[in-house]
Each structure stands twice: as C-alpha cells, then as structure tokens.
Short mmCIF file of C-alpha atoms in Angstrom, two decimals:
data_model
loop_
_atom_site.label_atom_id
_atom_site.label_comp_id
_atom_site.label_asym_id
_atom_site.label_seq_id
_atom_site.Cartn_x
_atom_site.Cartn_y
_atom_site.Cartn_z
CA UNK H 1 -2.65 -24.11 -19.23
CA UNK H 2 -2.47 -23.94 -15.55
CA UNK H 3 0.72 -22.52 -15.56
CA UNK H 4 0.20 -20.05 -18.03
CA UNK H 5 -3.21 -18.99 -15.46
CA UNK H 6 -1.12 -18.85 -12.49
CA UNK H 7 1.47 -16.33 -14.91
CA UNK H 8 -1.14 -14.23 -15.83
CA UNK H 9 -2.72 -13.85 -12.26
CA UNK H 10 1.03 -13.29 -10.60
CA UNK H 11 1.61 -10.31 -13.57
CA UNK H 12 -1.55 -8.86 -12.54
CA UNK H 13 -1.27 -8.73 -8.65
CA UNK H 14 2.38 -7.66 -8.94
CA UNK H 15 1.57 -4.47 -11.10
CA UNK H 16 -1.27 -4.29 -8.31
CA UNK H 17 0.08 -5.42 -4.42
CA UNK H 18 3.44 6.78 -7.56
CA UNK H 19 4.09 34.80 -9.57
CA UNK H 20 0.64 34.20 -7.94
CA UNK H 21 -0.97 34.68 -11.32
CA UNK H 22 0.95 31.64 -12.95
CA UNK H 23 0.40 29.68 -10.18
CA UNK H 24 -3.63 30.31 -11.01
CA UNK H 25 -3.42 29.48 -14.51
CA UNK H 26 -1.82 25.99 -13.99
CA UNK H 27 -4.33 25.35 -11.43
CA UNK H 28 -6.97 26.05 -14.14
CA UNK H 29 -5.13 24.12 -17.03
CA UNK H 30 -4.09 21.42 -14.55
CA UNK H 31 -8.21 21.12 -13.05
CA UNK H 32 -9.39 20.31 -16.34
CA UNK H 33 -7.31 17.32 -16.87
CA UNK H 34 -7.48 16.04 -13.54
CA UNK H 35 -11.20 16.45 -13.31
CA UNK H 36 -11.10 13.97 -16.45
CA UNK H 37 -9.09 11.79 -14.54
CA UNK H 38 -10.76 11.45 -11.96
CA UNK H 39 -13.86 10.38 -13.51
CA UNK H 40 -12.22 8.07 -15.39
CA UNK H 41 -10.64 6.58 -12.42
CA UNK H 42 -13.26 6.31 -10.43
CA UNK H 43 -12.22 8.34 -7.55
CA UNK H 44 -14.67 10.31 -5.79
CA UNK H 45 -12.70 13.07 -4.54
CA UNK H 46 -9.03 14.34 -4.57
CA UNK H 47 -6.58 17.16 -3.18
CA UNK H 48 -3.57 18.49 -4.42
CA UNK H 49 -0.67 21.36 -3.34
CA UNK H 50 1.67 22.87 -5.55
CA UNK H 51 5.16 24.63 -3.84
CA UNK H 52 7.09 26.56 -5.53
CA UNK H 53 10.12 28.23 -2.92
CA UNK H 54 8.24 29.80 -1.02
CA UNK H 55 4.52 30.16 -2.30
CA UNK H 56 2.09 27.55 -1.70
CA UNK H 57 -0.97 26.73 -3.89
CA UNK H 58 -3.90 24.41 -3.46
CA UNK H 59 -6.69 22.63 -5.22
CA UNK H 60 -9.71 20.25 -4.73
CA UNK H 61 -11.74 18.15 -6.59
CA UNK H 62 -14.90 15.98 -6.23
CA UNK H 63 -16.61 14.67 -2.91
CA UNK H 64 -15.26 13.13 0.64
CA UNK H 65 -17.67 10.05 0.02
CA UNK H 66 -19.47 8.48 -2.94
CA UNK H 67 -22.85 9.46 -3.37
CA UNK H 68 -22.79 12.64 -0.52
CA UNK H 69 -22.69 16.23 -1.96
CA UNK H 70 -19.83 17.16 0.61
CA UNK H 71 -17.02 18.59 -1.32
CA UNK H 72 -12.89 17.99 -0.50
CA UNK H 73 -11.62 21.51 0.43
CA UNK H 74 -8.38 22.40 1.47
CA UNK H 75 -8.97 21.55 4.93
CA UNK H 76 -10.25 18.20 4.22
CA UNK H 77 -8.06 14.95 5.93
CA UNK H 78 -6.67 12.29 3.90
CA UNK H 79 -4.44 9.37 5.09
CA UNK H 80 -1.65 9.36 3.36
CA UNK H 81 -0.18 5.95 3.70
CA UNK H 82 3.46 5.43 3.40
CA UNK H 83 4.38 9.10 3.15
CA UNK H 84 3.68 8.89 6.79
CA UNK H 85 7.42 7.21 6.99
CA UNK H 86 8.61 10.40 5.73
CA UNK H 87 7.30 11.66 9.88
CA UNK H 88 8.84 8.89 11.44
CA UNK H 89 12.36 9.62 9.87
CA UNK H 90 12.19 13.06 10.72
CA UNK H 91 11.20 12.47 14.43
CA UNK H 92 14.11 10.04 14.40
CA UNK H 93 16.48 12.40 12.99
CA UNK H 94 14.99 15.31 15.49
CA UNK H 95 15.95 12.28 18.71
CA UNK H 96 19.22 12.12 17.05
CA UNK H 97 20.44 15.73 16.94
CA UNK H 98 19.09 15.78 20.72
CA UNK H 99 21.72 13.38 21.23
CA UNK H 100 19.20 10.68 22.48
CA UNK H 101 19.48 8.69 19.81
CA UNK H 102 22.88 7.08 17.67
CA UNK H 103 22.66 6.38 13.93
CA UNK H 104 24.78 3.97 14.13
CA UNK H 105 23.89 1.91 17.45
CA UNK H 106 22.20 -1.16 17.13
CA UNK H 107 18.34 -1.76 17.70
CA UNK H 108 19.10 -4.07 20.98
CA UNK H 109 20.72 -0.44 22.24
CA UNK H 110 16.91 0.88 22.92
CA UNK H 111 14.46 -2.28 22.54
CA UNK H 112 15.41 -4.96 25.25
CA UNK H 113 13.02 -7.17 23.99
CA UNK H 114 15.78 -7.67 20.21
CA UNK H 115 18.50 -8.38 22.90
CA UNK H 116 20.59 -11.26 21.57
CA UNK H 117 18.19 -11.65 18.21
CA UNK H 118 19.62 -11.23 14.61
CA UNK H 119 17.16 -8.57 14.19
CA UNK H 120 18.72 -6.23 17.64
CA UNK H 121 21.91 -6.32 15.03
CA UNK H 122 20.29 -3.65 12.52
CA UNK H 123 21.58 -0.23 13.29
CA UNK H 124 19.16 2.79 13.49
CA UNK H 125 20.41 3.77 9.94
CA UNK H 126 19.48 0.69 8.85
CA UNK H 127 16.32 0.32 9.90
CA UNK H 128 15.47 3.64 8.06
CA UNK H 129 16.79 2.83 4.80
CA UNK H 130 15.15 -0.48 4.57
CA UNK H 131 18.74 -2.73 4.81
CA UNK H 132 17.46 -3.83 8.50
CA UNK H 133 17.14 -7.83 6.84
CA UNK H 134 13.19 -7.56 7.62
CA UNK H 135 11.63 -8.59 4.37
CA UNK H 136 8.28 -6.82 2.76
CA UNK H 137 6.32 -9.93 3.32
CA UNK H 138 7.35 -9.75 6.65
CA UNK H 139 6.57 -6.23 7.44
CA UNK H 140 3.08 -6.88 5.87
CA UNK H 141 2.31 -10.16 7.91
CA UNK H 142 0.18 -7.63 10.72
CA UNK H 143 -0.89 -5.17 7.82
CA UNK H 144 -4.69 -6.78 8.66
CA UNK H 145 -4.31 -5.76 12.20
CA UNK H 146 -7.09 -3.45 12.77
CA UNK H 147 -6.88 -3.60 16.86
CA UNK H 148 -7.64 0.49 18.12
CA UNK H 149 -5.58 -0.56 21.77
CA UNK H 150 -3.69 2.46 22.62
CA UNK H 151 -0.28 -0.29 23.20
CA UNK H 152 -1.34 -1.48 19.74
CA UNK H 153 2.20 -0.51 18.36
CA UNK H 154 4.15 -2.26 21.36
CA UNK H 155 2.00 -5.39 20.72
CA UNK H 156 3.35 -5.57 17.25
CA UNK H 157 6.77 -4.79 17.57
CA UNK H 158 7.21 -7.35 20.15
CA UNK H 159 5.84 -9.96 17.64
CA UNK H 160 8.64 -8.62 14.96
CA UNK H 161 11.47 -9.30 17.69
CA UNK H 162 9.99 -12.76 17.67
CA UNK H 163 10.61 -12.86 13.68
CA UNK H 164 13.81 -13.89 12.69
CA UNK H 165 14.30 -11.26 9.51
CA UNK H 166 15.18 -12.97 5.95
CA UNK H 167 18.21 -11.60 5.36
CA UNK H 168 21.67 -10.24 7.75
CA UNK H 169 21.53 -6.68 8.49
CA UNK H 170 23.04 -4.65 5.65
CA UNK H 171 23.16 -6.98 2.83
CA UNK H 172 19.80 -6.46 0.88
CA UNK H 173 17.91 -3.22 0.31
CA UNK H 174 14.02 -4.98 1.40
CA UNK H 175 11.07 -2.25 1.50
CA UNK H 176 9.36 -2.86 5.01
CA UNK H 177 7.15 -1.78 6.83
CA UNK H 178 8.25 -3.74 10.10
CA UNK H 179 11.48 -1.07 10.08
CA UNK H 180 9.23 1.51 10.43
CA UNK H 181 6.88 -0.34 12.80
CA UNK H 182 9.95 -0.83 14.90
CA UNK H 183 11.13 2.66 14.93
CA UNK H 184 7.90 4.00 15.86
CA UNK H 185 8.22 1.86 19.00
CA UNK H 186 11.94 3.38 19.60
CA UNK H 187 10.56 6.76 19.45
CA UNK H 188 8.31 5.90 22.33
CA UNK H 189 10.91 4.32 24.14
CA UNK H 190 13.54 6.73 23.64
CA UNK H 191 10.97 10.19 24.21
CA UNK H 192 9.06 8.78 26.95
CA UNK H 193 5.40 9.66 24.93
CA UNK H 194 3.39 7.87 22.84
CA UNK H 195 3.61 7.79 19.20
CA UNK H 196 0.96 9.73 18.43
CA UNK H 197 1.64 12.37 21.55
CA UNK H 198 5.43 12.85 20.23
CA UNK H 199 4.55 13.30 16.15
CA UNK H 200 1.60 16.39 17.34
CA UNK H 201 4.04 17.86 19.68
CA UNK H 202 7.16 17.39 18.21
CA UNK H 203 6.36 16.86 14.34
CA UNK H 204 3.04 18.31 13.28
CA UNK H 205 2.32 21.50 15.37
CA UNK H 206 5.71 23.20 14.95
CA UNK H 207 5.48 22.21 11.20
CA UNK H 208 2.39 24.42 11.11
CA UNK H 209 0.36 21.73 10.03
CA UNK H 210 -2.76 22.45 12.36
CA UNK H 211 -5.29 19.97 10.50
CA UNK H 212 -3.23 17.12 10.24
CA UNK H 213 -3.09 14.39 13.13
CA UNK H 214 -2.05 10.60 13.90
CA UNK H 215 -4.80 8.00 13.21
CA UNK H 216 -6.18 7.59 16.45
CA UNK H 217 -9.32 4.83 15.88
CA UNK H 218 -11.60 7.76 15.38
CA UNK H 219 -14.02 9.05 12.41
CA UNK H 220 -14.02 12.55 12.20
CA UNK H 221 -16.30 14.26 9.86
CA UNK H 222 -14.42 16.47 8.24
CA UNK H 223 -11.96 13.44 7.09
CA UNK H 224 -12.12 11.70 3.66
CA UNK H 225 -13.73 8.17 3.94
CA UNK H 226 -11.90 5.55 1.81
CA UNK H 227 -12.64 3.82 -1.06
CA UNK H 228 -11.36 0.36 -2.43
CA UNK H 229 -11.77 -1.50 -5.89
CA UNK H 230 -15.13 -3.82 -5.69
CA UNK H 231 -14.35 -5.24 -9.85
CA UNK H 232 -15.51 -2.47 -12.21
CA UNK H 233 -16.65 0.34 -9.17
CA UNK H 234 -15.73 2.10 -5.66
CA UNK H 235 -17.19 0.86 -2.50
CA UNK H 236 -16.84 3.13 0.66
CA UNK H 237 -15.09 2.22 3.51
CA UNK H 238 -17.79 1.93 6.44
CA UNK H 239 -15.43 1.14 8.89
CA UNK H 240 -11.65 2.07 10.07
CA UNK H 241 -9.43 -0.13 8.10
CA UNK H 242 -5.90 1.20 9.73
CA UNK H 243 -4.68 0.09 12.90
CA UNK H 244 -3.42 2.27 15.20
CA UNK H 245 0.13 -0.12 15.34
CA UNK H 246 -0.11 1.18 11.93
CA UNK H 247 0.88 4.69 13.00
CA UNK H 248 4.69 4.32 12.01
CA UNK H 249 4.60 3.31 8.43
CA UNK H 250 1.36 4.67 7.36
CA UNK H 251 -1.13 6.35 9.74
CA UNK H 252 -0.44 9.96 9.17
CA UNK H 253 -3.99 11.68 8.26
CA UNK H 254 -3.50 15.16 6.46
CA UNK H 255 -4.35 18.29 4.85
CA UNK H 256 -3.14 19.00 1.05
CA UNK H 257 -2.52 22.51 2.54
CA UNK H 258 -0.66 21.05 5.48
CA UNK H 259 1.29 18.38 3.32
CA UNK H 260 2.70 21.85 0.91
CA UNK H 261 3.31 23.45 4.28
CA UNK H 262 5.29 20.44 4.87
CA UNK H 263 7.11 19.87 1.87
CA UNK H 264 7.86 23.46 1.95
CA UNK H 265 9.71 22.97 5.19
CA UNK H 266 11.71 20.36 3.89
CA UNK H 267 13.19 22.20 1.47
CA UNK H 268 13.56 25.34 2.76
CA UNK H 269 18.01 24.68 4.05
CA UNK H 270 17.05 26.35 7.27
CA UNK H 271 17.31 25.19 10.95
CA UNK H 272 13.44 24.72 12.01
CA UNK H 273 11.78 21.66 13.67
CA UNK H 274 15.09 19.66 12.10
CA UNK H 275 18.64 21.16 10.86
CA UNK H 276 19.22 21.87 7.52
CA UNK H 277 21.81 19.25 7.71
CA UNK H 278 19.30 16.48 8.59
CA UNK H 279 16.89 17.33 6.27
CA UNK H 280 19.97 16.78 3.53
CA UNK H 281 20.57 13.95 5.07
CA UNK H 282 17.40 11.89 4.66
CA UNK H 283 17.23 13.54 0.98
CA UNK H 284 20.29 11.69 0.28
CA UNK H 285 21.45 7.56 -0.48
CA UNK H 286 21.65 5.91 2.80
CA UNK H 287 24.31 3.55 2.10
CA UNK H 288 25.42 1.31 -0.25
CA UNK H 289 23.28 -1.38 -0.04
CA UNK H 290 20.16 1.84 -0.17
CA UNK H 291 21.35 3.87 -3.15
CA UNK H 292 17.98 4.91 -4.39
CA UNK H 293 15.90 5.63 -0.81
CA UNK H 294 17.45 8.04 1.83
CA UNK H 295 15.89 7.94 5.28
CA UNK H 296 12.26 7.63 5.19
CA UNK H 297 12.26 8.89 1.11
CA UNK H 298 12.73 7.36 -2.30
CA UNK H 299 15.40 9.13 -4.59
CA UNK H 300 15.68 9.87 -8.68
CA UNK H 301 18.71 10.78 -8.92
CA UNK H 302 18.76 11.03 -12.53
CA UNK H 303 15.47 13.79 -12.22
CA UNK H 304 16.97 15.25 -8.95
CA UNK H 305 13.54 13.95 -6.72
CA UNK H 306 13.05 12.96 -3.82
CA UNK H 307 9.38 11.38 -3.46
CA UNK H 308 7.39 8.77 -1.50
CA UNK H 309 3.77 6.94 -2.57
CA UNK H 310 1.07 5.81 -0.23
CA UNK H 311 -1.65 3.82 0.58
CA UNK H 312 -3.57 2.61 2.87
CA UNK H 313 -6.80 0.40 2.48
CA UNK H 314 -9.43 2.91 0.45
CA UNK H 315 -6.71 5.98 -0.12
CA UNK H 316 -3.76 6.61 -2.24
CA UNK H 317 -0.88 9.68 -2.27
CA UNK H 318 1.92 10.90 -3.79
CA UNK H 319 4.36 13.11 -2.46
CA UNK H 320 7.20 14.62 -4.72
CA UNK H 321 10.28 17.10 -3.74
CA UNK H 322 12.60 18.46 -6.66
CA UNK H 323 15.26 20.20 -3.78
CA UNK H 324 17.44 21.78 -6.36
CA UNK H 325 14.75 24.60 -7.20
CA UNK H 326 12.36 24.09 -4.14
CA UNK H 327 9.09 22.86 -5.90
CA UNK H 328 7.22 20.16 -4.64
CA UNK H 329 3.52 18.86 -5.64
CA UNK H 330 1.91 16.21 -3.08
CA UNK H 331 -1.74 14.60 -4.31
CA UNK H 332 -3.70 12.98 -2.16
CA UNK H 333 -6.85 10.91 -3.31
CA UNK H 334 -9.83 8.91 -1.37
CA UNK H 335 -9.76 5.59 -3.57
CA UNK H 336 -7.07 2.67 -4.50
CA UNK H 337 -6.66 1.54 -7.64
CA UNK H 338 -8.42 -1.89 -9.33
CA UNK H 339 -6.35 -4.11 -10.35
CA UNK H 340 -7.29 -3.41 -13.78
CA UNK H 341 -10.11 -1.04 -13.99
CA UNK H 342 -10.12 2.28 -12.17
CA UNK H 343 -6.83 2.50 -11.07
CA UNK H 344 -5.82 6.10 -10.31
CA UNK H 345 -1.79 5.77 -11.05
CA UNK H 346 -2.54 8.25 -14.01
CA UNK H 347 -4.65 10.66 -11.96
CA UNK H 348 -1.62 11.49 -9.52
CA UNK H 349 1.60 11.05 -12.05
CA UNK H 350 -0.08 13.89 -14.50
CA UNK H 351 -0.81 16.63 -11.83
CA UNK H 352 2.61 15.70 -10.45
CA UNK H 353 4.77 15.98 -13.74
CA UNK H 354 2.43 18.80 -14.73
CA UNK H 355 3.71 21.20 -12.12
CA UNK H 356 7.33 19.92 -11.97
CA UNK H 357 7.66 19.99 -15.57
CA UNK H 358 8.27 16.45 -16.28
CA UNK H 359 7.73 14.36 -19.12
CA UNK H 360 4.92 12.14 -19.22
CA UNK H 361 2.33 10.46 -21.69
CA UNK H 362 0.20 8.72 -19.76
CA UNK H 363 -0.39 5.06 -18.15
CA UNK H 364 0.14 2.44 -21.01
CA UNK H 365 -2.98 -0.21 -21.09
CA UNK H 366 -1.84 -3.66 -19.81
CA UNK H 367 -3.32 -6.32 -21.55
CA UNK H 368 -1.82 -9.09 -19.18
CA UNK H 369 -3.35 -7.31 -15.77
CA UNK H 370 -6.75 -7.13 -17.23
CA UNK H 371 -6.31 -10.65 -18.48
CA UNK H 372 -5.33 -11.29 -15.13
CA UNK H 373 -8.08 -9.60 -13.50
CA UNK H 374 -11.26 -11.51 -16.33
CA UNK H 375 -9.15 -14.63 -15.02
CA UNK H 376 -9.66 -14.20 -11.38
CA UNK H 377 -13.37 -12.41 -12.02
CA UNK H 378 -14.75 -15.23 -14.54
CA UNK H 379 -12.83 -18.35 -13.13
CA UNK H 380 -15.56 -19.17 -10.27
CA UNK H 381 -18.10 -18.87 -12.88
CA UNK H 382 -16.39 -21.16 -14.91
CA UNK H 383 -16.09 -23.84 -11.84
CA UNK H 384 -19.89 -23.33 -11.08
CA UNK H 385 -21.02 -24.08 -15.04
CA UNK H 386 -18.45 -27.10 -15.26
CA UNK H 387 -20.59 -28.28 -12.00
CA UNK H 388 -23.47 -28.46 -13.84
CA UNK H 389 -21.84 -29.94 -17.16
CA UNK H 390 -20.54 -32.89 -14.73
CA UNK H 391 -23.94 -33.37 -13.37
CA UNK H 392 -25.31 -33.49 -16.71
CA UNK H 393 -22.95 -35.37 -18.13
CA UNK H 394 -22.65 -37.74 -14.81
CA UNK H 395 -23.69 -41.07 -16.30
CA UNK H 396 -20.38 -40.76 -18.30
CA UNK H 397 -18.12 -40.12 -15.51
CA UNK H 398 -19.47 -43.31 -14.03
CA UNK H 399 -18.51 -45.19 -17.23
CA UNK H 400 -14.90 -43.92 -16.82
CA UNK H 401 -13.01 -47.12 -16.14
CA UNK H 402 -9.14 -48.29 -16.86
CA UNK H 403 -5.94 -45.92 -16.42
CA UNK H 404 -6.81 -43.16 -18.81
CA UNK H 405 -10.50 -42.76 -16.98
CA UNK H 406 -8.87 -42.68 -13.30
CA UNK H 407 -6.19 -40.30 -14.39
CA UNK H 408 -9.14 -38.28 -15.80
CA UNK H 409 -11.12 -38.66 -12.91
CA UNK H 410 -8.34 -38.06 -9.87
CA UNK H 411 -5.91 -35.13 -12.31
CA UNK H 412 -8.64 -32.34 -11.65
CA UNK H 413 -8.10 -32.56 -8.07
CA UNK H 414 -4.65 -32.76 -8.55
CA UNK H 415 -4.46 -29.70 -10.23
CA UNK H 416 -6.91 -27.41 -8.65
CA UNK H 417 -5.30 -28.82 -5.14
CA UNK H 418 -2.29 -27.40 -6.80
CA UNK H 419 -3.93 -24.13 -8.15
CA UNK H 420 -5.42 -23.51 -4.80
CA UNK H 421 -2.34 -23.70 -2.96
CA UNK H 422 -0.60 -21.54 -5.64
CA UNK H 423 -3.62 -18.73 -5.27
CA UNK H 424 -3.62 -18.53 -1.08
CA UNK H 425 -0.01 -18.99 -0.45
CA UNK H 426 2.17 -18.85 -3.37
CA UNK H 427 1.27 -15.40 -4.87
CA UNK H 428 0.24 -13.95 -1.86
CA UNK H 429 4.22 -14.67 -1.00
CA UNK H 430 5.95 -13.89 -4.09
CA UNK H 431 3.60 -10.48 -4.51
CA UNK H 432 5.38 -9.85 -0.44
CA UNK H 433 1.77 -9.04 1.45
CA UNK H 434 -0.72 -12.16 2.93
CA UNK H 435 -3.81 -12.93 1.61
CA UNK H 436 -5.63 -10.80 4.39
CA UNK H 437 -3.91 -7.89 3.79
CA UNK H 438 -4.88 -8.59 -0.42
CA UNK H 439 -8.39 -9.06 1.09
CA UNK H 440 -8.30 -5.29 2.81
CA UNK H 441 -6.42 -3.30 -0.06
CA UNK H 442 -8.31 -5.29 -3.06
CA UNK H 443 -11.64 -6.87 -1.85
CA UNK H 444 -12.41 -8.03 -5.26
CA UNK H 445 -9.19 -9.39 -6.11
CA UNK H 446 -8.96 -11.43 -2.56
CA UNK H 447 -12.68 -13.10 -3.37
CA UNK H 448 -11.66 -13.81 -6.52
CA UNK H 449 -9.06 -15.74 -5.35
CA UNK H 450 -10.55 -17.44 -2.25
CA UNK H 451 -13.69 -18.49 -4.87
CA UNK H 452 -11.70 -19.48 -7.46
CA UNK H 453 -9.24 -21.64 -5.29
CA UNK H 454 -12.56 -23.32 -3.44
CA UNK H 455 -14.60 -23.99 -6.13
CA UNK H 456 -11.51 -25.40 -8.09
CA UNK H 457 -11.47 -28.39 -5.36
CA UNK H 458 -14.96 -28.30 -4.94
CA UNK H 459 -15.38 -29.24 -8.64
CA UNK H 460 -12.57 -31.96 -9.21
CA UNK H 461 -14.54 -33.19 -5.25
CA UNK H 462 -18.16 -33.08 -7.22
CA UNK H 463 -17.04 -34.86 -10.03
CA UNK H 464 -15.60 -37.66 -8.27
CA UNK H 465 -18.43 -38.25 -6.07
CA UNK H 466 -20.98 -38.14 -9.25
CA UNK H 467 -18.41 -40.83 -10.74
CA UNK H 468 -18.52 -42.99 -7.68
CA UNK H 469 -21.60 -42.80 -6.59
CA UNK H 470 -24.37 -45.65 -7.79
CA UNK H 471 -21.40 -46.32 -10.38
CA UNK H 472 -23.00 -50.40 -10.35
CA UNK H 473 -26.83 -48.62 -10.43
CA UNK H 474 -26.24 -46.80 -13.56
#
C-alpha cells in the first residue's frame, strides 16, 4: 500500500514540478474560448500576441490581481519565466559576433573561479544547450533564493563552481537552470555591466520593447502580481518571490505587445540587434547530444517550432515561433497551475494552436494526479483521526504483547519513517527541484507533504507511547 501511495504522489508531482480584418475575427473567436478557460482555470488575468510576418496583434483578458477591478492591457508586465533564457542566448550570441566571446572555449576561459573544476570544462555552446553536465536538480538547488543584493547573481554562480555537475560535459542533454545562471554571470564578466544594465541596453531597448525590464526587487504597479495553487483556489503573491540571481534563467518581466515585437524580430532573417545568421543559429539543434533545444529554445522539428514555456512562482508563459511562415503567438498568464485542479496548461496550448493552426483537443483528465493530489490533501487528516482511534482504542495497544503485537506496535514507525523520508527527499529528487523550491511554486502541494510526512511519525510516536505508558496500571 505504501508503495503504491508513494507511486501515485511521484505521478502527480512529475506531471506538476507549454489582413487586419482576419486578424480581428480570430481575436473575437479565439476571446470567447479563452475567456472560458480562464475561468475554468482559475487564472485571474491573461495576455496574449499574435504575429503574423509582419503584423502584430494583441489581446487581454481578466484582472492584474484577484479580487481588484484593474484590468491586463497591453501594456501590462508579466514575468515570463524560462522564456527569459531565450534573452540570455541572444545577448550571448550578440558577445559572440563582437568577437568577445568563443562558442567553443571553455567556461574556465571567462570565470576564474571554474579554473581546474569539471564544470570550467563545458564549452559556451554547451552551457546553452543544456549538455554543460549540470543536472536540473542541481540548477534548482538556489531556485528558493529570494536575496534582492545587486551581486545576487555572482553569489550564486560562485556556489555552482563549488558543485561538481552530475554528468561530463557533453554526454547528457540535462535541462538547467545553473547553465543559464552561469552564463548570466559571463555576460557580466565578459561586457563589463551588470546583468540587468547589459539586457536594457543591449537586448530590450533596441528590440523596441520599451515596457519590458529585468526583475530588479521592485513592485511596480502597473505589473501583474502572481498567483500560485492554494488546493482548489488562487492565492496572490504578496511578496517578490524571484530573486534577482534569478535574472538569467527566468527574470525577464514583459509586455504581450513587447514579447510579439520580439518574436517578430526573431524571425524577421535580417541583421538587427543579432545577425540573421545567429538568430538561425539558436533556432537550430545544438549538437548531438541537444537535438531537440537550440540555444536558449526548444525545437519540433516534426511541426517546424521553435518554442520555450515559463514559470516562475505565481506566473506561467508560453512562447511559440513557426520560422518557416513567420507567425508566432506568445501567452502570458498571472497564475501556475494546481497540481490537479486549476491548472492552466489548456488555457495557453488552445490560443497557441488556435492561431498557428495546429491540432489540438484539449488537456485529457488525469485520474492518477488528482489521486495524487486527494492523497497528499486527505493524508494528514487521516493521521490526525487514526490519533484519536489510538487514543480510544489505547487500552488495547497496551495489551499488545508477544512478536506479532511488537511488530504491530514498532512497523508504523517503520514505515512512516520510511514514507517521510520518501516525501522530503526522495521525490523532491527524482521530480529534479528541492522541497523549498516545491514549497514556492506549489504551496499546497509542499504542506501537504511536510504534514503528511510529520504526522506520519507523529502517529506511529503517539501510539507507542499510549502502548507503553501505565502498560502494568491498565
């Protein structure tokens, strides 16, 4: 039985920790359906952008927090998580074609501090396709790391260089987000500016994208707060939950107008603030060991697209390119998804094969998450009523006596013991983020499991001491 638990949570968390008058009409058709979904998801407001060669369109739906009649507009900030990598690569590839920078060197080249280390091995390339050796749980060991210090980013990177990665450079495509942590810091190095500083100069301004900016620490009001899964509704984020060491891999905050302007860019095959050659170039397999993500993008080469997902604690976005006849939709949302209630996979995958033209009938209902999820939910409860059963029933623990009463007095501990350890380090490690970082991204799902794992012990502990105590008095 307590395998078949520890299954069920594991399936769970792992499908937890994707002419101007046409353009109007699929906005209208497209509105209706989204508006739908995102009721049902839960998700108080969202923004989306539509590109189509050159022509841009926009849309917005809902509020920037739960409960406050202030509506998302075009203009309105999201964080956009991972897509953020999608920056870093091109300010790498921008150092590159300024000759500052060699694809091919190794990290050790530009960060002293990897001198000698397995990890100052990984090549540039490397390190932007994911190959670098760093594993995910690795790159999410700091994801809890809410520190504002402006050296924030140098902080962490000099812990990574301390990390010895899991695997040899070049041998195992490992999504990270210490390879983009990393390169962040090399882009400092390398330019001479800050992170943030280089991506506004550099990045953001000549893209045209004059509402967009680097998390900084600061709460702007004309930004979308966050919201995460609390069980079966949305709580608002009343604090920053992204570090500003967070910049690299996921601290981009933007526009749905900027994010089209950006897309746009990307596809356009001209010479702007990167060649046409190096935007090809990160739109295309890294290596061998990386045949599905380019630099800083993942690749369908089968549909021709070239996309990237985000999130960050309280927001969720998709970004999607199809290069071959320059459209592009990017959707951007204020809310993660539950575990198994109010997720909002469905709310970004049908406005994004809606306006690329791509098959798609919906999210199928997974019975083993949301048996995962009434697990987790209903498991302290169960500990707490089998506290009061033993107390009840304690005169017949104390009458327990010969092997078959001590094995049914000391296995509960054994097993919850076990269960515990299994919750707080086992599937925190096989899902590739810690328990902290579960704790930020799904508050509900991280109590569930720190209650259920306590109360465990603190039942098979309660029942002993009811067996054992006054055992001769009874």
């Amino acid at each position: 039985m307590l395998g078949r638990i520890i299954a069920a949570i594991w399936l769970s968390l792992a499908m937890v920790l994707g002419s101007i008058g046409t353009v109007q009409a699929l906005t209208v058709a497209i509105s209706l359906n989204a508006q739908s979904d995102l009721e049902a998801s839960g998700v108080p407001g969202m923004a989306y952008g539509y590109v189509h060669e050159e022509p841009l369109d926009w849309f917005e739906l809902g509020v920037k927090r739960k409960g406050i009649d202030d509506p998302v507009t075009s203009e309105t900030p999201f964080i956009i998580g991972s897509v953020s990598k999608s920056f870093t690569a091109l300010a790498i590839m921008q150092l590159v074609e300024a000759g500052k920078l060699d694809l091919e060197a190794p990290l050790e080249t530009y960060l002293e501090g990897f001198a000698g280390k397995q990890a100052g091995q990984a090549t540039i390339a490397q390190l932007l396709s994911h190959t670098s050796g760093y594993s995910m749980l690795q790159g999410n060991e700091a994801q809890a790391d809410l520190t504002q210090d402006a050296d924030a980013l140098a902080r962490r990177v000099r812990g990574l260089a301390e990390i010895t990665p899991a695997n040899r450079p070049g041998e195992v495509w490992a999504y990270s987000n210490a390879n983009y942590q990393i390169l962040g810091r090399v882009i400092e190095i390398v330019s001479g500016k800050p992170f943030d500083i280089y991506m506004t100069e550099e990045v953001l301004v000549p893209a045209g994208m004059a509402d967009s900016y680097v998390f900084d620490g600061e709460r702007r009001p004309e930004a979308a707060t966050g919201h995460r899964p609390f069980f079966f509704g949305k709580i608002a984020n009343d604090e920053s939950l992204t570090g500003r060491g967070s910049g690299p891999q996921g601290g981009i905050v933007a526009t749905a107008k900027d994010m089209a302007t950006y897309l746009a860019l990307m596809m356009n095959g001209e010479d702007d603030f990167l060649s046409a050659e190096g935007k090809a170039m990160m739109m295309r397999p890294a290596s061998e060991a990386s045949p599905n993500y380019g630099f800083g993008w993942f690749l369908d080469s089968e549909q021709g697209l070239v996309f990237h997902s985000g999130a960050n604690p309280g927001f969720e976005a998709l970004a999607t390119m199809r290069p071959s006849d320059r459209r592009a939709v990017v959707v951007l949302t204020n809310a993660g998804s539950g575990m198994a209630f109010g997720q909002t996979t469905e709310l970004r995958n049908r406005v994004t094969a809606h306006y690329l033209d791509l098959p798609y009938s919906g999210e199928s209902t997974s019975w083993g998450m949301i048996a995962g999820f009434l697990i987790l939910a209903l498991l302290p409860v169960i500990y707490l009523a089998s506290m009061i059963w033993a107390w009840r029933k304690r005169t017949d623990l104390r009458a327990k006596s010969g092997a078959f009463g001590l094995f049914s007095l000391w296995f509960p501990l054994l097993s919850t013991g076990a269960a515990a350890w299994a919750l707080l380090s086992l599937v925190p490690s096989l899902f590739g983020a810690p328990l902290s970082a579960i704790r930020l991204f799904q508050p509900d799902v991280g109590l569930a499991m720190i209650a259920s794992a306590v109360l465990g012990v603190v039942w098979a502990v309660f029942r002993l001491s009811l067996a054992y105590s006054r055992k001769q008095g009874r």
